[in-house]
mmCIF file of C-alpha atoms in Angstrom:
data_model
loop_
_atom_site.group_PDB
_atom_site.id
_atom_site.type_symbol
_atom_site.label_atom_id
_atom_site.label_comp_id
_atom_site.label_asym_id
_atom_site.label_seq_id
_atom_site.Cartn_x
_atom_site.Cartn_y
_atom_site.Cartn_z
ATOM 1 C CA MET A 1 -15.925 -11.233 -13.380
ATOM 2 C CA MET A 2 -13.210 -13.483 -14.766
ATOM 3 C CA HIS A 3 -10.630 -14.843 -12.360
ATOM 4 C CA THR A 4 -8.533 -16.897 -14.747
ATOM 5 C CA VAL A 5 -4.880 -15.883 -14.832
ATOM 6 C CA SER A 6 -3.314 -14.828 -18.120
ATOM 7 C CA ASN A 7 0.391 -15.049 -18.809
ATOM 8 C CA THR A 8 0.865 -11.411 -17.773
ATOM 9 C CA LEU A 9 -0.824 -11.743 -14.380
ATOM 10 C CA VAL A 10 0.939 -12.840 -11.220
ATOM 11 C CA SER A 11 0.037 -16.401 -10.267
ATOM 12 C CA LEU A 12 -0.642 -17.772 -6.816
ATOM 13 C CA ASP A 13 2.496 -19.890 -7.144
ATOM 14 C CA GLU A 14 4.590 -16.754 -7.695
ATOM 15 C CA ILE A 15 3.096 -15.144 -4.601
ATOM 16 C CA ARG A 16 3.802 -18.305 -2.617
ATOM 17 C CA ARG A 17 7.435 -18.253 -3.771
ATOM 18 C CA ALA A 18 7.715 -14.690 -2.525
ATOM 19 C CA ALA A 19 6.164 -15.695 0.795
ATOM 20 C CA ALA A 20 8.676 -18.510 1.207
ATOM 21 C CA LYS A 21 11.565 -16.096 0.682
ATOM 22 C CA LEU A 22 10.108 -13.525 3.078
ATOM 23 C CA ARG A 23 9.484 -16.069 5.837
ATOM 24 C CA GLY A 24 11.596 -15.118 8.844
ATOM 25 C CA ILE A 25 12.635 -11.829 7.212
ATOM 26 C CA ALA A 26 9.403 -9.868 6.793
ATOM 27 C CA VAL A 27 6.917 -9.727 9.646
ATOM 28 C CA ARG A 28 3.828 -11.872 9.230
ATOM 29 C CA THR A 29 1.461 -9.214 10.521
ATOM 30 C CA PRO A 30 -1.495 -10.397 12.614
ATOM 31 C CA LEU A 31 -5.158 -10.256 11.658
ATOM 32 C CA LEU A 32 -6.771 -8.291 14.472
ATOM 33 C CA PRO A 33 -10.503 -8.453 15.185
ATOM 34 C CA SER A 34 -11.995 -4.962 15.514
ATOM 35 C CA ASP A 35 -14.658 -5.054 18.193
ATOM 36 C CA ALA A 36 -15.168 -1.325 17.674
ATOM 37 C CA LEU A 37 -15.971 -1.687 13.977
ATOM 38 C CA GLU A 38 -18.114 -4.754 14.606
ATOM 39 C CA THR A 39 -20.151 -2.724 17.088
ATOM 40 C CA LEU A 40 -20.630 0.026 14.517
ATOM 41 C CA CYS A 41 -21.331 -2.217 11.544
ATOM 42 C CA GLY A 42 -22.947 -5.296 13.022
ATOM 43 C CA VAL A 43 -20.565 -7.723 11.280
ATOM 44 C CA PRO A 44 -17.086 -9.026 12.156
ATOM 45 C CA VAL A 45 -14.346 -6.735 10.804
ATOM 46 C CA PHE A 46 -10.611 -7.398 10.978
ATOM 47 C CA LEU A 47 -7.515 -5.218 10.607
ATOM 48 C CA LYS A 48 -4.278 -6.192 8.829
ATOM 49 C CA PRO A 49 -1.798 -3.746 10.453
ATOM 50 C CA GLU A 50 1.113 -3.313 8.038
ATOM 51 C CA MET A 51 2.426 -0.430 10.132
ATOM 52 C CA LEU A 52 3.902 -3.294 12.208
ATOM 53 C CA GLN A 53 5.925 -4.418 9.180
ATOM 54 C CA ARG A 54 9.662 -3.731 9.044
ATOM 55 C CA GLY A 55 10.104 -0.187 7.815
ATOM 56 C CA GLY A 56 6.645 0.758 9.062
ATOM 57 C CA ALA A 57 4.720 -0.137 5.896
ATOM 58 C CA PHE A 58 3.816 -2.981 3.534
ATOM 59 C CA LYS A 59 6.458 -1.882 1.021
ATOM 60 C CA PHE A 60 9.220 -4.012 2.557
ATOM 61 C CA ARG A 61 7.592 -7.172 1.220
ATOM 62 C CA GLY A 62 7.849 -6.227 -2.443
ATOM 63 C CA ALA A 63 11.164 -4.422 -2.113
ATOM 64 C CA TYR A 64 12.962 -7.279 -0.387
ATOM 65 C CA TRP A 65 11.533 -9.910 -2.749
ATOM 66 C CA TYR A 66 12.638 -7.821 -5.744
ATOM 67 C CA VAL A 67 16.125 -7.206 -4.388
ATOM 68 C CA SER A 68 16.516 -10.891 -3.511
ATOM 69 C CA GLN A 69 15.925 -11.777 -7.173
ATOM 70 C CA LEU A 70 18.781 -9.587 -8.408
ATOM 71 C CA SER A 71 22.214 -11.074 -8.981
ATOM 72 C CA PRO A 72 24.935 -10.224 -6.443
ATOM 73 C CA ALA A 73 26.599 -8.109 -9.140
ATOM 74 C CA GLU A 74 23.409 -6.126 -9.754
ATOM 75 C CA ARG A 75 22.964 -5.500 -6.048
ATOM 76 C CA ALA A 76 26.579 -4.504 -5.553
ATOM 77 C CA LYS A 77 26.212 -1.666 -8.045
ATOM 78 C CA GLY A 78 23.779 -0.008 -5.651
ATOM 79 C CA LEU A 79 20.008 0.292 -5.598
ATOM 80 C CA VAL A 80 17.919 3.301 -6.611
ATOM 81 C CA ALA A 81 14.302 3.761 -5.534
ATOM 82 C CA PRO A 82 11.938 6.480 -6.771
ATOM 83 C CA SER A 83 9.473 6.887 -3.922
ATOM 84 C CA SER A 84 6.997 9.132 -2.149
ATOM 85 C CA GLY A 85 8.534 7.702 1.006
ATOM 86 C CA ASN A 86 7.632 4.177 2.100
ATOM 87 C CA HIS A 87 9.082 2.336 -0.909
ATOM 88 C CA GLY A 88 12.310 4.256 -0.401
ATOM 89 C CA GLY A 89 12.525 3.219 3.218
ATOM 90 C CA ALA A 90 11.826 -0.377 2.261
ATOM 91 C CA VAL A 91 14.565 -0.423 -0.382
ATOM 92 C CA ALA A 92 16.934 1.260 2.061
ATOM 93 C CA LEU A 93 16.252 -1.534 4.561
ATOM 94 C CA ALA A 94 16.677 -4.264 1.945
ATOM 95 C CA ALA A 95 19.952 -2.665 0.843
ATOM 96 C CA LYS A 96 21.168 -2.538 4.433
ATOM 97 C CA LEU A 97 20.345 -6.220 4.954
ATOM 98 C CA TYR A 98 22.301 -7.104 1.803
ATOM 99 C CA GLY A 99 25.133 -4.732 2.638
ATOM 100 C CA VAL A 100 24.834 -2.622 -0.525
ATOM 101 C CA PRO A 101 24.336 1.134 -1.062
ATOM 102 C CA ALA A 102 20.948 2.694 -1.761
ATOM 103 C CA THR A 103 19.725 6.001 -3.144
ATOM 104 C CA VAL A 104 16.133 7.139 -2.666
ATOM 105 C CA VAL A 105 14.581 9.806 -4.909
ATOM 106 C CA MET A 106 11.810 11.513 -2.947
ATOM 107 C CA PRO A 107 9.516 14.452 -3.771
ATOM 108 C CA THR A 108 10.402 17.842 -2.373
ATOM 109 C CA THR A 109 7.233 17.511 -0.290
ATOM 110 C CA ALA A 110 8.281 14.259 1.420
ATOM 111 C CA SER A 111 7.404 14.060 5.097
ATOM 112 C CA ARG A 112 10.171 14.272 7.656
ATOM 113 C CA ALA A 113 9.287 10.818 9.008
ATOM 114 C CA LYS A 114 9.788 9.175 5.621
ATOM 115 C CA ARG A 115 12.911 11.147 4.722
ATOM 116 C CA GLU A 116 14.635 10.546 8.035
ATOM 117 C CA GLY A 117 13.540 6.917 8.061
ATOM 118 C CA ALA A 118 15.440 6.231 4.831
ATOM 119 C CA GLU A 119 18.454 8.206 6.031
ATOM 120 C CA ARG A 120 18.623 6.297 9.323
ATOM 121 C CA LEU A 121 18.896 3.090 7.302
ATOM 122 C CA GLY A 122 21.928 4.481 5.485
ATOM 123 C CA ALA A 123 20.334 5.585 2.221
ATOM 124 C CA ARG A 124 21.309 8.686 0.301
ATOM 125 C CA VAL A 125 18.170 10.801 -0.223
ATOM 126 C CA VAL A 126 17.796 12.949 -3.337
ATOM 127 C CA PHE A 127 14.840 15.277 -3.883
ATOM 128 C CA GLU A 128 13.151 15.757 -7.243
ATOM 129 C CA GLY A 129 9.856 17.479 -8.087
ATOM 130 C CA THR A 130 6.502 16.407 -6.735
ATOM 131 C CA THR A 131 5.213 13.798 -9.197
ATOM 132 C CA THR A 132 5.862 10.111 -9.789
ATOM 133 C CA ALA A 133 7.132 10.854 -13.308
ATOM 134 C CA GLU A 134 9.680 13.395 -12.065
ATOM 135 C CA ARG A 135 11.023 10.977 -9.465
ATOM 136 C CA MET A 136 11.244 8.132 -11.953
ATOM 137 C CA ALA A 137 13.110 10.278 -14.499
ATOM 138 C CA ARG A 138 15.664 11.338 -11.883
ATOM 139 C CA ALA A 139 16.065 7.759 -10.652
ATOM 140 C CA ARG A 140 16.730 6.498 -14.193
ATOM 141 C CA GLU A 141 19.279 9.276 -14.719
ATOM 142 C CA ILE A 142 21.129 8.242 -11.548
ATOM 143 C CA CYS A 143 21.094 4.594 -12.652
ATOM 144 C CA GLU A 144 22.539 5.494 -16.042
ATOM 145 C CA ARG A 145 25.212 7.760 -14.579
ATOM 146 C CA GLU A 146 26.276 5.482 -11.716
ATOM 147 C CA GLY A 147 25.488 2.052 -13.147
ATOM 148 C CA ALA A 148 23.094 1.371 -10.285
ATOM 149 C CA THR A 149 20.014 -0.878 -10.362
ATOM 150 C CA LEU A 150 16.498 0.564 -10.311
ATOM 151 C CA VAL A 151 13.960 -0.960 -7.901
ATOM 152 C CA PRO A 152 10.518 -0.007 -9.275
ATOM 153 C CA PRO A 153 7.880 1.118 -6.771
ATOM 154 C CA TYR A 154 4.799 -0.709 -8.049
ATOM 155 C CA ASP A 155 4.356 -1.462 -11.769
ATOM 156 C CA ASP A 156 6.306 -4.709 -11.807
ATOM 157 C CA ALA A 157 5.333 -8.385 -11.495
ATOM 158 C CA THR A 158 7.935 -9.138 -8.824
ATOM 159 C CA ILE A 159 6.829 -6.180 -6.700
ATOM 160 C CA ILE A 160 3.180 -7.208 -7.118
ATOM 161 C CA ALA A 161 3.978 -10.759 -6.003
ATOM 162 C CA GLY A 162 5.760 -9.487 -2.897
ATOM 163 C CA GLN A 163 2.863 -7.274 -1.889
ATOM 164 C CA GLY A 164 0.494 -10.140 -2.670
ATOM 165 C CA THR A 165 1.869 -12.057 0.306
ATOM 166 C CA ILE A 166 -0.477 -9.921 2.433
ATOM 167 C CA GLY A 167 -3.448 -11.401 0.577
ATOM 168 C CA LEU A 168 -2.002 -14.875 0.982
ATOM 169 C CA GLU A 169 -1.790 -14.374 4.754
ATOM 170 C CA ILE A 170 -5.357 -13.056 4.877
ATOM 171 C CA GLY A 171 -6.604 -16.137 3.029
ATOM 172 C CA GLU A 172 -4.683 -18.475 5.317
ATOM 173 C CA ASP A 173 -5.662 -16.735 8.560
ATOM 174 C CA LEU A 174 -9.323 -16.116 7.615
ATOM 175 C CA PRO A 175 -10.384 -18.747 5.063
ATOM 176 C CA ASP A 176 -13.999 -17.529 5.057
ATOM 177 C CA VAL A 177 -13.099 -13.858 4.466
ATOM 178 C CA GLY A 178 -15.992 -11.995 2.846
ATOM 179 C CA MET A 179 -14.495 -8.679 1.742
ATOM 180 C CA VAL A 180 -11.088 -7.003 1.578
ATOM 181 C CA LEU A 181 -10.605 -3.227 1.511
ATOM 182 C CA VAL A 182 -7.208 -2.042 0.275
ATOM 183 C CA ALA A 183 -5.703 1.338 -0.542
ATOM 184 C CA VAL A 184 -4.592 2.124 -4.080
ATOM 185 C CA GLY A 185 -1.838 4.517 -5.102
ATOM 186 C CA GLY A 186 0.163 3.291 -8.064
ATOM 187 C CA GLY A 187 -1.630 0.004 -7.584
ATOM 188 C CA GLY A 188 0.996 -2.571 -6.624
ATOM 189 C CA LEU A 189 -0.497 -3.339 -3.207
ATOM 190 C CA SER A 190 -4.069 -3.598 -4.440
ATOM 191 C CA ALA A 191 -3.011 -5.651 -7.486
ATOM 192 C CA GLY A 192 -1.046 -8.129 -5.394
ATOM 193 C CA ILE A 193 -3.607 -8.543 -2.629
ATOM 194 C CA ALA A 194 -6.473 -8.872 -5.102
ATOM 195 C CA ALA A 195 -4.560 -11.466 -7.143
ATOM 196 C CA ALA A 196 -3.854 -13.577 -4.060
ATOM 197 C CA VAL A 197 -7.304 -13.296 -2.509
ATOM 198 C CA LYS A 198 -9.271 -13.932 -5.710
ATOM 199 C CA GLN A 199 -7.163 -16.920 -6.736
ATOM 200 C CA LEU A 200 -7.641 -18.421 -3.285
ATOM 201 C CA ALA A 201 -11.365 -17.605 -3.058
ATOM 202 C CA PRO A 202 -13.016 -16.057 -6.142
ATOM 203 C CA ALA A 203 -16.219 -15.138 -4.287
ATOM 204 C CA VAL A 204 -14.484 -12.655 -1.961
ATOM 205 C CA ARG A 205 -15.259 -9.020 -2.779
ATOM 206 C CA VAL A 206 -12.154 -6.863 -3.174
ATOM 207 C CA ILE A 207 -12.680 -3.101 -2.953
ATOM 208 C CA ALA A 208 -9.927 -0.622 -3.839
ATOM 209 C CA VAL A 209 -9.977 2.660 -1.921
ATOM 210 C CA GLU A 210 -8.359 5.860 -3.171
ATOM 211 C CA PRO A 211 -8.370 9.513 -2.074
ATOM 212 C CA GLU A 212 -10.758 11.879 -3.828
ATOM 213 C CA GLY A 213 -7.855 14.086 -4.822
ATOM 214 C CA SER A 214 -6.170 11.310 -6.814
ATOM 215 C CA PRO A 215 -8.848 9.103 -8.430
ATOM 216 C CA LYS A 216 -6.508 7.468 -10.966
ATOM 217 C CA LEU A 217 -8.023 3.972 -10.715
ATOM 218 C CA SER A 218 -11.589 5.293 -10.880
ATOM 219 C CA ARG A 219 -10.723 7.246 -14.028
ATOM 220 C CA ALA A 220 -8.862 4.288 -15.512
ATOM 221 C CA ARG A 221 -11.811 1.959 -15.003
ATOM 222 C CA GLU A 222 -14.134 4.507 -16.605
ATOM 223 C CA ALA A 223 -11.795 4.779 -19.612
ATOM 224 C CA GLY A 224 -10.937 1.075 -19.787
ATOM 225 C CA GLU A 225 -7.218 1.877 -19.631
ATOM 226 C CA PRO A 226 -4.765 3.787 -17.422
ATOM 227 C CA VAL A 227 -5.107 7.551 -17.733
ATOM 228 C CA THR A 228 -3.032 10.379 -16.291
ATOM 229 C CA ILE A 229 -4.914 12.667 -13.924
ATOM 230 C CA ALA A 230 -3.934 16.206 -12.801
ATOM 231 C CA SER A 231 -0.170 16.543 -12.814
ATOM 232 C CA ASN A 232 0.060 17.536 -9.155
ATOM 233 C CA PRO A 233 -2.723 16.005 -7.035
ATOM 234 C CA ASN A 234 -3.047 17.308 -3.502
ATOM 235 C CA GLY A 235 -4.123 15.487 -0.381
ATOM 236 C CA LEU A 236 -3.196 14.154 3.032
ATOM 237 C CA ALA A 237 -2.585 10.594 1.796
ATOM 238 C CA ASP A 238 0.849 11.301 0.340
ATOM 239 C CA GLY A 239 1.505 7.626 -0.368
ATOM 240 C CA LEU A 240 -1.566 7.401 -2.633
ATOM 241 C CA LEU A 241 -1.114 10.476 -4.836
ATOM 242 C CA ALA A 242 0.180 8.777 -7.987
ATOM 243 C CA VAL A 243 -1.081 10.486 -11.143
ATOM 244 C CA ARG A 244 -1.504 7.221 -13.039
ATOM 245 C CA VAL A 245 -2.091 3.612 -12.063
ATOM 246 C CA GLY A 246 0.532 1.179 -13.335
ATOM 247 C CA ALA A 247 -0.305 -0.623 -16.583
ATOM 248 C CA LEU A 248 0.384 -4.117 -15.236
ATOM 249 C CA ASN A 249 -1.377 -3.251 -12.008
ATOM 250 C CA PHE A 250 -4.432 -2.147 -13.988
ATOM 251 C CA GLU A 251 -4.576 -5.537 -15.703
ATOM 252 C CA HIS A 252 -4.764 -7.120 -12.256
ATOM 253 C CA HIS A 253 -7.419 -4.641 -11.144
ATOM 254 C CA GLN A 254 -9.565 -5.429 -14.161
ATOM 255 C CA SER A 255 -9.333 -9.155 -13.439
ATOM 256 C CA PHE A 256 -9.515 -9.218 -9.656
ATOM 257 C CA VAL A 257 -10.908 -5.957 -8.166
ATOM 258 C CA ASP A 258 -14.691 -5.739 -7.836
ATOM 259 C CA ASP A 259 -15.071 -2.014 -7.218
ATOM 260 C CA VAL A 260 -13.179 1.186 -6.450
ATOM 261 C CA VAL A 261 -14.376 3.943 -4.116
ATOM 262 C CA THR A 262 -13.006 7.352 -3.211
ATOM 263 C CA VAL A 263 -12.677 8.874 0.249
ATOM 264 C CA PRO A 264 -12.511 12.603 1.096
ATOM 265 C CA ASP A 265 -9.443 13.960 2.843
ATOM 266 C CA ALA A 266 -11.469 15.098 5.856
ATOM 267 C CA ALA A 267 -12.268 11.465 6.660
ATOM 268 C CA LEU A 268 -8.639 10.424 7.030
ATOM 269 C CA PRO A 269 -7.752 12.137 10.351
ATOM 270 C CA ARG A 270 -10.994 10.801 11.814
ATOM 271 C CA ALA A 271 -10.012 7.267 10.838
ATOM 272 C CA MET A 272 -6.497 7.803 12.184
ATOM 273 C CA ARG A 273 -7.918 8.944 15.514
ATOM 274 C CA PHE A 274 -10.332 6.000 15.569
ATOM 275 C CA LEU A 275 -7.443 3.548 15.070
ATOM 276 C CA LEU A 276 -5.362 5.272 17.738
ATOM 277 C CA ASP A 277 -8.146 5.497 20.298
ATOM 278 C CA ARG A 278 -9.811 2.125 19.745
ATOM 279 C CA HIS A 279 -6.923 -0.066 18.629
ATOM 280 C CA LYS A 280 -3.715 1.682 19.785
ATOM 281 C CA LEU A 281 -2.466 1.639 16.181
ATOM 282 C CA VAL A 282 -0.682 4.608 14.601
ATOM 283 C CA ALA A 283 -1.632 4.913 10.934
ATOM 284 C CA GLU A 284 -0.505 7.513 8.442
ATOM 285 C CA PRO A 285 -3.345 8.972 6.321
ATOM 286 C CA SER A 286 -2.743 6.464 3.516
ATOM 287 C CA GLY A 287 -2.793 3.645 6.047
ATOM 288 C CA ALA A 288 -6.148 4.663 7.503
ATOM 289 C CA ILE A 289 -8.082 5.090 4.254
ATOM 290 C CA ALA A 290 -9.653 1.600 4.212
ATOM 291 C CA VAL A 291 -11.119 2.137 7.675
ATOM 292 C CA ALA A 292 -12.217 5.641 6.660
ATOM 293 C CA ALA A 293 -14.310 4.125 3.859
ATOM 294 C CA ILE A 294 -16.295 2.163 6.462
ATOM 295 C CA LEU A 295 -16.545 4.935 9.056
ATOM 296 C CA GLU A 296 -17.861 7.365 6.447
ATOM 297 C CA GLY A 297 -20.479 4.913 5.193
ATOM 298 C CA ILE A 298 -18.915 4.736 1.736
ATOM 299 C CA VAL A 299 -18.578 0.956 1.975
ATOM 300 C CA LYS A 300 -20.952 -1.341 3.850
ATOM 301 C CA PRO A 301 -18.811 -4.232 5.071
ATOM 302 C CA LEU A 302 -19.787 -7.838 4.591
ATOM 303 C CA PRO A 303 -19.315 -10.377 7.393
ATOM 304 C CA ARG A 304 -15.592 -11.004 7.929
ATOM 305 C CA THR A 305 -14.330 -7.892 6.170
ATOM 306 C CA VAL A 306 -10.595 -7.160 6.315
ATOM 307 C CA CYS A 307 -9.205 -3.615 6.204
ATOM 308 C CA VAL A 308 -5.563 -3.495 5.134
ATOM 309 C CA LEU A 309 -3.746 -0.740 7.060
ATOM 310 C CA SER A 310 -0.905 -0.047 4.658
ATOM 311 C CA GLY A 311 1.486 1.889 6.883
ATOM 312 C CA GLY A 312 2.188 4.132 9.854
ATOM 313 C CA ASN A 313 5.104 6.354 8.914
ATOM 314 C CA VAL A 314 4.092 9.658 10.461
ATOM 315 C CA GLU A 315 6.166 11.603 12.966
ATOM 316 C CA TRP A 316 4.712 12.981 16.207
ATOM 317 C CA ASP A 317 4.440 16.584 14.991
ATOM 318 C CA GLY A 318 2.575 15.489 11.891
ATOM 319 C CA LEU A 319 0.300 13.169 13.869
ATOM 320 C CA GLU A 320 -0.510 15.883 16.375
ATOM 321 C CA ALA A 321 -1.302 18.375 13.607
ATOM 322 C CA LEU A 322 -3.560 15.927 11.755
ATOM 323 C CA LEU A 323 -5.495 14.862 14.844
ATOM 324 C CA SER A 324 -5.777 18.196 16.634
ATOM 325 C CA GLY A 325 -9.147 19.025 15.073
ATOM 326 C CA VAL A 326 -10.729 15.623 15.575
ATOM 327 C CA GLU A 327 -13.297 15.406 18.384
ATOM 328 C CA ASP A 328 -12.490 13.069 21.268
ATOM 329 C CA SER A 329 -15.781 11.255 20.803
ATOM 330 C CA GLN A 330 -15.271 10.695 17.044
ATOM 331 C CA GLN A 331 -16.554 7.307 16.015
ATOM 332 C CA GLY A 332 -17.291 7.917 12.345
ATOM 333 C CA ASN A 333 -20.695 8.243 10.727
ATOM 334 C CA GLY A 334 -21.875 4.667 10.850
ATOM 335 C CA THR A 335 -22.566 2.811 7.627
ATOM 336 C CA ARG A 336 -24.973 5.062 5.784
ATOM 337 C CA GLY A 337 -23.730 4.043 2.345
ATOM 338 C CA ALA A 338 -23.366 0.716 0.615
ATOM 339 C CA ARG A 339 -21.293 -0.876 -2.092
#
């Protein structure tokens, strides 16, 4: 696989510039060794817990870097974020830090944790449909009517560079990393992490993980270009239910991602419970999907594998409902599969 960077792909220098801006503002999340996963798999496995990031998810990195690159006049007009939840909370936080107004366009199915999280940060929350396209159309309409500035959720080079700072930290904290597992929704997180990791160490395997109910990257790789899947995908991983991977993100995936796997919904609560019981980490379903891929035997980890836990924005009622059917002794199904 080629790892040269074309003019359209985010460079390591761009990711480093984002990291410099985020230093002291975003949390540099730790790389935690997972003794529990090492016991199951027989190789060292590490967790990158982005639920410890400001706003409870990785999204703050890209949102703040993007907002910081706007002119004061553009920021002052107000920010608008189409979002399933976490991007909206991240933009709301960035807007609060800059002292400017924010509007978040969420789906009508948004979780209470994500809705109230944005509202607590001072954002106005507007509801529109259930798909990415519906939210984006409403966000653009608000921008046109109010003169506000759109902050895109994932298909943008600046956003990709911000999210790529996670990959930069992984490479710095674990120079001999062997594999990275990362969730994919619209693809900004996976594009950024893959770009950083592969440009630092081309031999590292990067595996994208998506829910079975929304296999947009799998379908795109089969077709050789982004394709739109079912207009209203269902699933527990609400942050990963985009119907189409971003075009720029897909370019990064084609250059830097080695494989993509899908995980069934039933595996997500088991992984959430595993992370809670063994590591005292609260992950939302989207945030647990990388670990689920290992527990279910879908991916066989290499020595020094890193699982990126993308977020933990789930309220108590939702967490209790998701975990109520998971057995106390749940430890996954080993590593019966391989990739």
